[in-house]
Amino acid sequence: MTITVVLGHPYPRSFNHAIAKHVVEALQTAGHAVAFHDLYAEGFDPLLTGHELATDDVRTNALAEQHCRELQLADGIVVIHPNWWGMPPAIVKGWIDRVFRPGVAYQFAGDDDGSGVPAGLLRARAAVVLTTSNTPAEREQDIFGDPLETIWRNCVFGFCGVALVVRRNFGVIAGSSRQQREQWLAEAAATALRVLGQAR
Ligand SMILES: Cc1cc2nc3c(=O)[nH]c(=O)nc-3n(C[C@H](O)[C@H](O)[C@H](O)COP(=O)(O)O)c2cc1C
């Protein structure tokens, strides 16, 4: 399978980078063709321009255009990022804005002014979202409503037609032991392999 893996974290020694490394290695070892993008390292520009908004034309930015192409071709997608204020980091939000474009990820019917329900265009049958946070799970659910779950499951991948969306949040990261982190890394890789394997 062709799998796109996207990482949104600025610090190379972060736990998020460790997750990405484990996941990419596991997928490659299993024989998948992996397109890995560390958005900060490659200098992805997250700002959707007025030109793109008005024309749906991303050809003025070669990297954004490459991401669009890869997203269209991917059989599976993995996204890895920390919880920042209940949201993905801005660079990941901008990746969604610029890459999950009309005609790439979804399309409204010809007579729809954009207020209806679009058809999802992504060929990927499965997406895995791996997030990290410092808020205990019960407080995240009760006080904040776990917005990342809704964002990825409903607003992004559900909207674009991806049938199977599995999100796993790892935490609390602060103060976690080495042993716990190694267990989480193994679980991250196993989750990606299992879920994307189901999408064949
Ligand atoms: C700008 C910023 C905002 C954050 N907001 C949240 C938050 O809303 N909820 C939460 O649980 N943790 C929050 N955190 C903590 C991060 O989620 C945590 O540091 C990260 O998941 C740890 O993984 P890392 O070592 O890979 O950075 C925030 C951290 C930063 C830097």
PDB file of C-alpha atoms and ligand atoms in Angstrom:
ATOM      1  CA  MET A   1       0.000   0.000   0.000  1.00  0.00           C
ATOM      2  CA  THR A   2       0.987   3.619  -0.512  1.00  0.00           C
ATOM      3  CA  ILE A   3       0.827   5.435   2.788  1.00  0.00           C
ATOM      4  CA  THR A   4       1.280   9.118   3.544  1.00  0.00           C
ATOM      5  CA  VAL A   5       2.642   9.889   7.019  1.00  0.00           C
ATOM      6  CA  VAL A   6       2.531  13.509   8.189  1.00  0.00           C
ATOM      7  CA  LEU A   7       4.222  14.833  11.341  1.00  0.00           C
ATOM      8  CA  GLY A   8       3.535  18.245  12.849  1.00  0.00           C
ATOM      9  CA  HIS A   9       6.043  18.964  15.617  1.00  0.00           C
ATOM     10  CA  PRO A  10       8.935  21.459  15.654  1.00  0.00           C
ATOM     11  CA  TYR A  11      11.374  19.666  17.982  1.00  0.00           C
ATOM     12  CA  PRO A  12      13.381  16.710  16.621  1.00  0.00           C
ATOM     13  CA  ARG A  13      13.884  15.158  20.084  1.00  0.00           C
ATOM     14  CA  SER A  14      10.164  15.232  20.915  1.00  0.00           C
ATOM     15  CA  PHE A  15       8.076  12.172  21.643  1.00  0.00           C
ATOM     16  CA  ASN A  16       6.097  12.963  18.504  1.00  0.00           C
ATOM     17  CA  HIS A  17       9.244  12.554  16.425  1.00  0.00           C
ATOM     18  CA  ALA A  18       9.908   9.228  18.130  1.00  0.00           C
ATOM     19  CA  ILE A  19       6.370   8.097  17.269  1.00  0.00           C
ATOM     20  CA  ALA A  20       6.854   9.094  13.632  1.00  0.00           C
ATOM     21  CA  LYS A  21      10.175   7.236  13.405  1.00  0.00           C
ATOM     22  CA  HIS A  22       8.681   4.037  14.840  1.00  0.00           C
ATOM     23  CA  VAL A  23       5.594   4.181  12.649  1.00  0.00           C
ATOM     24  CA  VAL A  24       7.508   4.869   9.429  1.00  0.00           C
ATOM     25  CA  GLU A  25      10.023   2.087  10.122  1.00  0.00           C
ATOM     26  CA  ALA A  26       7.267  -0.405  10.962  1.00  0.00           C
ATOM     27  CA  LEU A  27       5.287   0.430   7.811  1.00  0.00           C
ATOM     28  CA  GLN A  28       8.382   0.210   5.598  1.00  0.00           C
ATOM     29  CA  THR A  29       9.434  -3.090   7.176  1.00  0.00           C
ATOM     30  CA  ALA A  30       5.960  -4.437   6.413  1.00  0.00           C
ATOM     31  CA  GLY A  31       6.512  -3.561   2.740  1.00  0.00           C
ATOM     32  CA  HIS A  32       4.429  -0.403   2.427  1.00  0.00           C
ATOM     33  CA  ALA A  33       5.558   2.501   0.240  1.00  0.00           C
ATOM     34  CA  VAL A  34       5.715   5.406   2.695  1.00  0.00           C
ATOM     35  CA  ALA A  35       5.700   9.090   1.783  1.00  0.00           C
ATOM     36  CA  PHE A  36       6.874  10.757   5.014  1.00  0.00           C
ATOM     37  CA  HIS A  37       6.491  14.479   5.590  1.00  0.00           C
ATOM     38  CA  ASP A  38       7.916  16.296   8.605  1.00  0.00           C
ATOM     39  CA  LEU A  39       6.027  19.543   7.967  1.00  0.00           C
ATOM     40  CA  TYR A  40       8.351  21.785   9.998  1.00  0.00           C
ATOM     41  CA  ALA A  41      11.550  20.232   8.589  1.00  0.00           C
ATOM     42  CA  GLU A  42      10.391  20.630   5.004  1.00  0.00           C
ATOM     43  CA  GLY A  43       9.228  24.210   5.639  1.00  0.00           C
ATOM     44  CA  PHE A  44       5.611  23.612   4.694  1.00  0.00           C
ATOM     45  CA  ASP A  45       3.873  26.992   4.324  1.00  0.00           C
ATOM     46  CA  PRO A  46       0.511  26.630   6.110  1.00  0.00           C
ATOM     47  CA  LEU A  47      -1.052  29.833   4.756  1.00  0.00           C
ATOM     48  CA  LEU A  48      -3.868  29.265   2.291  1.00  0.00           C
ATOM     49  CA  THR A  49      -3.572  32.133  -0.178  1.00  0.00           C
ATOM     50  CA  GLY A  50      -6.316  34.274  -1.672  1.00  0.00           C
ATOM     51  CA  HIS A  51      -5.424  32.920  -5.098  1.00  0.00           C
ATOM     52  CA  GLU A  52      -5.858  29.318  -3.958  1.00  0.00           C
ATOM     53  CA  LEU A  53      -9.115  30.139  -2.215  1.00  0.00           C
ATOM     54  CA  ALA A  54     -10.557  31.839  -5.277  1.00  0.00           C
ATOM     55  CA  THR A  55      -9.307  29.386  -7.903  1.00  0.00           C
ATOM     56  CA  ASP A  56      -8.637  26.044  -6.123  1.00  0.00           C
ATOM     57  CA  ASP A  57      -5.297  26.231  -7.953  1.00  0.00           C
ATOM     58  CA  VAL A  58      -2.313  25.213  -5.779  1.00  0.00           C
ATOM     59  CA  ARG A  59       0.219  25.145  -8.603  1.00  0.00           C
ATOM     60  CA  THR A  60       1.911  28.298  -7.300  1.00  0.00           C
ATOM     61  CA  ASN A  61       3.258  26.253  -4.375  1.00  0.00           C
ATOM     62  CA  ALA A  62       5.122  23.132  -5.491  1.00  0.00           C
ATOM     63  CA  LEU A  63       5.138  21.516  -2.041  1.00  0.00           C
ATOM     64  CA  ALA A  64       1.415  22.031  -1.478  1.00  0.00           C
ATOM     65  CA  GLU A  65       0.766  20.635  -4.952  1.00  0.00           C
ATOM     66  CA  GLN A  66       2.913  17.580  -4.170  1.00  0.00           C
ATOM     67  CA  HIS A  67       0.961  17.031  -0.944  1.00  0.00           C
ATOM     68  CA  CYS A  68      -2.325  17.217  -2.870  1.00  0.00           C
ATOM     69  CA  ARG A  69      -1.096  14.626  -5.374  1.00  0.00           C
ATOM     70  CA  GLU A  70       0.115  12.279  -2.659  1.00  0.00           C
ATOM     71  CA  LEU A  71      -3.093  12.640  -0.663  1.00  0.00           C
ATOM     72  CA  GLN A  72      -5.121  11.686  -3.734  1.00  0.00           C
ATOM     73  CA  LEU A  73      -2.993   8.601  -4.361  1.00  0.00           C
ATOM     74  CA  ALA A  74      -2.656   7.391  -0.769  1.00  0.00           C
ATOM     75  CA  ASP A  75      -4.253   4.087   0.235  1.00  0.00           C
ATOM     76  CA  GLY A  76      -3.795   5.050   3.881  1.00  0.00           C
ATOM     77  CA  ILE A  77      -2.940   8.170   5.872  1.00  0.00           C
ATOM     78  CA  VAL A  78      -1.192   8.622   9.234  1.00  0.00           C
ATOM     79  CA  VAL A  79      -1.152  11.977  11.030  1.00  0.00           C
ATOM     80  CA  ILE A  80       0.995  12.561  14.127  1.00  0.00           C
ATOM     81  CA  HIS A  81       0.914  15.710  16.283  1.00  0.00           C
ATOM     82  CA  PRO A  82       0.605  16.991  19.852  1.00  0.00           C
ATOM     83  CA  ASN A  83      -2.563  18.442  21.347  1.00  0.00           C
ATOM     84  CA  TRP A  84      -2.029  22.211  21.399  1.00  0.00           C
ATOM     85  CA  TRP A  85      -4.969  24.053  22.940  1.00  0.00           C
ATOM     86  CA  GLY A  86      -7.301  21.242  21.960  1.00  0.00           C
ATOM     87  CA  MET A  87      -6.234  21.705  18.343  1.00  0.00           C
ATOM     88  CA  PRO A  88      -3.532  20.486  15.992  1.00  0.00           C
ATOM     89  CA  PRO A  89      -0.483  22.788  15.753  1.00  0.00           C
ATOM     90  CA  ALA A  90      -1.064  25.621  13.244  1.00  0.00           C
ATOM     91  CA  ILE A  91       1.196  24.001  10.661  1.00  0.00           C
ATOM     92  CA  VAL A  92      -1.076  20.917  10.605  1.00  0.00           C
ATOM     93  CA  LYS A  93      -4.186  23.099  10.417  1.00  0.00           C
ATOM     94  CA  GLY A  94      -2.626  24.885   7.432  1.00  0.00           C
ATOM     95  CA  TRP A  95      -1.792  21.528   5.825  1.00  0.00           C
ATOM     96  CA  ILE A  96      -5.491  20.655   6.057  1.00  0.00           C
ATOM     97  CA  ASP A  97      -6.522  24.063   4.667  1.00  0.00           C
ATOM     98  CA  ARG A  98      -4.194  23.885   1.672  1.00  0.00           C
ATOM     99  CA  VAL A  99      -4.159  20.185   0.850  1.00  0.00           C
ATOM    100  CA  PHE A 100      -7.668  18.878   1.596  1.00  0.00           C
ATOM    101  CA  ARG A 101      -8.978  20.996  -1.252  1.00  0.00           C
ATOM    102  CA  PRO A 102     -12.189  20.817  -3.287  1.00  0.00           C
ATOM    103  CA  GLY A 103     -11.488  18.527  -6.215  1.00  0.00           C
ATOM    104  CA  VAL A 104      -8.742  16.806  -4.231  1.00  0.00           C
ATOM    105  CA  ALA A 105     -10.379  15.610  -1.034  1.00  0.00           C
ATOM    106  CA  TYR A 106     -14.094  16.358  -1.545  1.00  0.00           C
ATOM    107  CA  GLN A 107     -16.511  17.741  -4.105  1.00  0.00           C
ATOM    108  CA  PHE A 108     -19.962  19.289  -3.923  1.00  0.00           C
ATOM    109  CA  ALA A 109     -22.478  18.293  -6.576  1.00  0.00           C
ATOM    110  CA  GLY A 110     -22.817  20.709  -9.520  1.00  0.00           C
ATOM    111  CA  ASP A 111     -26.019  22.331  -8.226  1.00  0.00           C
ATOM    112  CA  ASP A 112     -24.779  22.564  -4.622  1.00  0.00           C
ATOM    113  CA  ASP A 113     -23.672  26.048  -3.463  1.00  0.00           C
ATOM    114  CA  GLY A 114     -21.439  24.485  -0.825  1.00  0.00           C
ATOM    115  CA  SER A 115     -24.058  24.244   1.905  1.00  0.00           C
ATOM    116  CA  GLY A 116     -24.885  20.608   1.230  1.00  0.00           C
ATOM    117  CA  VAL A 117     -23.083  17.384   1.965  1.00  0.00           C
ATOM    118  CA  PRO A 118     -20.184  16.761  -0.410  1.00  0.00           C
ATOM    119  CA  ALA A 119     -18.875  13.537  -1.852  1.00  0.00           C
ATOM    120  CA  GLY A 120     -15.593  12.463  -0.333  1.00  0.00           C
ATOM    121  CA  LEU A 121     -12.917  11.998  -2.964  1.00  0.00           C
ATOM    122  CA  LEU A 122     -10.088  10.407  -1.002  1.00  0.00           C
ATOM    123  CA  ARG A 123      -9.279   6.891  -2.126  1.00  0.00           C
ATOM    124  CA  ALA A 124      -7.732   6.082   1.284  1.00  0.00           C
ATOM    125  CA  ARG A 125      -9.944   3.638   3.123  1.00  0.00           C
ATOM    126  CA  ALA A 126      -8.242   4.180   6.482  1.00  0.00           C
ATOM    127  CA  ALA A 127      -6.637   6.964   8.478  1.00  0.00           C
ATOM    128  CA  VAL A 128      -4.713   6.752  11.734  1.00  0.00           C
ATOM    129  CA  VAL A 129      -4.325   9.819  13.944  1.00  0.00           C
ATOM    130  CA  LEU A 130      -1.732   9.602  16.713  1.00  0.00           C
ATOM    131  CA  THR A 131      -1.779  12.471  19.196  1.00  0.00           C
ATOM    132  CA  THR A 132      -0.066  13.275  22.486  1.00  0.00           C
ATOM    133  CA  SER A 133      -1.195  15.383  25.416  1.00  0.00           C
ATOM    134  CA  ASN A 134      -0.679  16.233  29.063  1.00  0.00           C
ATOM    135  CA  THR A 135      -4.298  16.309  30.197  1.00  0.00           C
ATOM    136  CA  PRO A 136      -5.592  13.144  31.879  1.00  0.00           C
ATOM    137  CA  ALA A 137      -8.112  11.386  29.596  1.00  0.00           C
ATOM    138  CA  GLU A 138     -11.088  11.818  31.929  1.00  0.00           C
ATOM    139  CA  ARG A 139     -10.560  15.585  32.281  1.00  0.00           C
ATOM    140  CA  GLU A 140      -9.997  15.922  28.510  1.00  0.00           C
ATOM    141  CA  GLN A 141     -13.336  14.250  27.875  1.00  0.00           C
ATOM    142  CA  ASP A 142     -15.377  15.851  30.658  1.00  0.00           C
ATOM    143  CA  ILE A 143     -14.061  19.425  30.578  1.00  0.00           C
ATOM    144  CA  PHE A 144     -12.854  19.930  27.011  1.00  0.00           C
ATOM    145  CA  GLY A 145     -14.916  17.369  25.069  1.00  0.00           C
ATOM    146  CA  ASP A 146     -11.827  16.006  23.289  1.00  0.00           C
ATOM    147  CA  PRO A 147     -12.128  18.306  20.231  1.00  0.00           C
ATOM    148  CA  LEU A 148      -9.352  16.492  18.336  1.00  0.00           C
ATOM    149  CA  GLU A 149     -11.576  13.430  18.075  1.00  0.00           C
ATOM    150  CA  THR A 150     -14.354  15.405  16.373  1.00  0.00           C
ATOM    151  CA  ILE A 151     -11.968  17.380  14.183  1.00  0.00           C
ATOM    152  CA  TRP A 152     -10.268  14.336  12.691  1.00  0.00           C
ATOM    153  CA  ARG A 153     -13.095  11.789  12.685  1.00  0.00           C
ATOM    154  CA  ASN A 154     -15.949  14.004  11.485  1.00  0.00           C
ATOM    155  CA  CYS A 155     -14.713  17.344  10.185  1.00  0.00           C
ATOM    156  CA  VAL A 156     -11.744  16.107   8.145  1.00  0.00           C
ATOM    157  CA  PHE A 157     -11.589  12.411   7.304  1.00  0.00           C
ATOM    158  CA  GLY A 158     -15.322  11.659   7.557  1.00  0.00           C
ATOM    159  CA  PHE A 159     -16.054  14.708   5.383  1.00  0.00           C
ATOM    160  CA  CYS A 160     -13.579  13.475   2.771  1.00  0.00           C
ATOM    161  CA  GLY A 161     -14.917   9.923   2.602  1.00  0.00           C
ATOM    162  CA  VAL A 162     -12.424   7.941   4.660  1.00  0.00           C
ATOM    163  CA  ALA A 163     -14.414   5.046   6.103  1.00  0.00           C
ATOM    164  CA  LEU A 164     -12.117   3.875   8.882  1.00  0.00           C
ATOM    165  CA  VAL A 165     -10.636   6.492  11.217  1.00  0.00           C
ATOM    166  CA  VAL A 166      -8.724   5.372  14.295  1.00  0.00           C
ATOM    167  CA  ARG A 167      -7.292   7.902  16.704  1.00  0.00           C
ATOM    168  CA  ARG A 168      -5.067   6.982  19.642  1.00  0.00           C
ATOM    169  CA  ASN A 169      -3.982   9.640  22.111  1.00  0.00           C
ATOM    170  CA  PHE A 170      -0.886   8.994  24.188  1.00  0.00           C
ATOM    171  CA  GLY A 171      -0.608  10.676  27.554  1.00  0.00           C
ATOM    172  CA  VAL A 172      -0.006  12.005  30.046  1.00  0.00           C
ATOM    173  CA  ILE A 173       3.399  12.625  28.419  1.00  0.00           C
ATOM    174  CA  ALA A 174       4.745  14.879  31.182  1.00  0.00           C
ATOM    175  CA  GLY A 175       6.477  12.765  33.793  1.00  0.00           C
ATOM    176  CA  SER A 176       5.953   9.497  31.911  1.00  0.00           C
ATOM    177  CA  SER A 177       8.581   6.795  32.429  1.00  0.00           C
ATOM    178  CA  ARG A 178      10.939   5.494  29.774  1.00  0.00           C
ATOM    179  CA  GLN A 179       9.260   2.100  30.022  1.00  0.00           C
ATOM    180  CA  GLN A 180       5.828   3.676  29.477  1.00  0.00           C
ATOM    181  CA  ARG A 181       7.060   5.608  26.446  1.00  0.00           C
ATOM    182  CA  GLU A 182       8.584   2.521  24.878  1.00  0.00           C
ATOM    183  CA  GLN A 183       5.263   0.746  25.333  1.00  0.00           C
ATOM    184  CA  TRP A 184       3.446   3.660  23.671  1.00  0.00           C
ATOM    185  CA  LEU A 185       5.890   3.649  20.746  1.00  0.00           C
ATOM    186  CA  ALA A 186       5.291  -0.056  20.180  1.00  0.00           C
ATOM    187  CA  GLU A 187       1.538   0.532  20.403  1.00  0.00           C
ATOM    188  CA  ALA A 188       1.696   3.414  17.906  1.00  0.00           C
ATOM    189  CA  ALA A 189       3.461   1.239  15.339  1.00  0.00           C
ATOM    190  CA  ALA A 190       1.160  -1.730  15.972  1.00  0.00           C
ATOM    191  CA  THR A 191      -1.935   0.472  15.620  1.00  0.00           C
ATOM    192  CA  ALA A 192      -0.779   1.869  12.271  1.00  0.00           C
ATOM    193  CA  LEU A 193       0.042  -1.611  10.955  1.00  0.00           C
ATOM    194  CA  ARG A 194      -3.226  -3.128  12.146  1.00  0.00           C
ATOM    195  CA  VAL A 195      -5.559  -0.368  10.935  1.00  0.00           C
ATOM    196  CA  LEU A 196      -3.899   0.187   7.567  1.00  0.00           C
ATOM    197  CA  GLY A 197      -3.711  -3.575   7.066  1.00  0.00           C
ATOM    198  CA  GLN A 198      -7.505  -3.723   7.418  1.00  0.00           C
ATOM    199  CA  ALA A 199      -7.891  -1.197   4.608  1.00  0.00           C
ATOM    200  CA  ARG A 200      -6.407  -3.418   1.899  1.00  0.00           C
TER     201      ARG A 200
HETATM  202  C1  LIG B   1       1.334  25.558  22.717  1.00  0.00           C
HETATM  203  C2  LIG B   1       0.996  24.358  23.531  1.00  0.00           C
HETATM  204  C3  LIG B   1      -0.328  24.095  23.839  1.00  0.00           C
HETATM  205  C4  LIG B   1      -0.675  22.944  24.564  1.00  0.00           C
HETATM  206  N1  LIG B   1      -2.005  22.686  24.810  1.00  0.00           N
HETATM  207  C5  LIG B   1      -2.342  21.514  25.401  1.00  0.00           C
HETATM  208  C6  LIG B   1      -3.718  21.178  25.579  1.00  0.00           C
HETATM  209  O1  LIG B   1      -4.623  21.919  25.217  1.00  0.00           O
HETATM  210  N2  LIG B   1      -4.011  20.000  26.163  1.00  0.00           N
HETATM  211  C7  LIG B   1      -3.035  19.133  26.576  1.00  0.00           C
HETATM  212  O2  LIG B   1      -3.364  18.065  27.087  1.00  0.00           O
HETATM  213  N3  LIG B   1      -1.725  19.434  26.421  1.00  0.00           N
HETATM  214  C8  LIG B   1      -1.357  20.595  25.851  1.00  0.00           C
HETATM  215  N4  LIG B   1      -0.032  20.891  25.647  1.00  0.00           N
HETATM  216  C9  LIG B   1       0.979  19.898  26.050  1.00  0.00           C
HETATM  217  C10 LIG B   1       1.423  19.063  24.849  1.00  0.00           C
HETATM  218  O3  LIG B   1       0.339  18.338  24.317  1.00  0.00           O
HETATM  219  C11 LIG B   1       2.539  18.129  25.262  1.00  0.00           C
HETATM  220  O4  LIG B   1       3.642  18.904  25.661  1.00  0.00           O
HETATM  221  C12 LIG B   1       2.958  17.195  24.131  1.00  0.00           C
HETATM  222  O5  LIG B   1       1.888  16.360  23.791  1.00  0.00           O
HETATM  223  C13 LIG B   1       4.120  16.322  24.576  1.00  0.00           C
HETATM  224  O6  LIG B   1       4.660  15.629  23.461  1.00  0.00           O
HETATM  225  P1  LIG B   1       6.065  16.057  22.837  1.00  0.00           P
HETATM  226  O7  LIG B   1       7.121  15.686  23.836  1.00  0.00           O
HETATM  227  O8  LIG B   1       6.215  15.261  21.588  1.00  0.00           O
HETATM  228  O9  LIG B   1       6.015  17.561  22.613  1.00  0.00           O
HETATM  229  C14 LIG B   1       0.346  22.049  24.997  1.00  0.00           C
HETATM  230  C15 LIG B   1       1.684  22.350  24.707  1.00  0.00           C
HETATM  231  C16 LIG B   1       2.006  23.484  23.985  1.00  0.00           C
HETATM  232  C17 LIG B   1       3.468  23.754  23.665  1.00  0.00           C
END
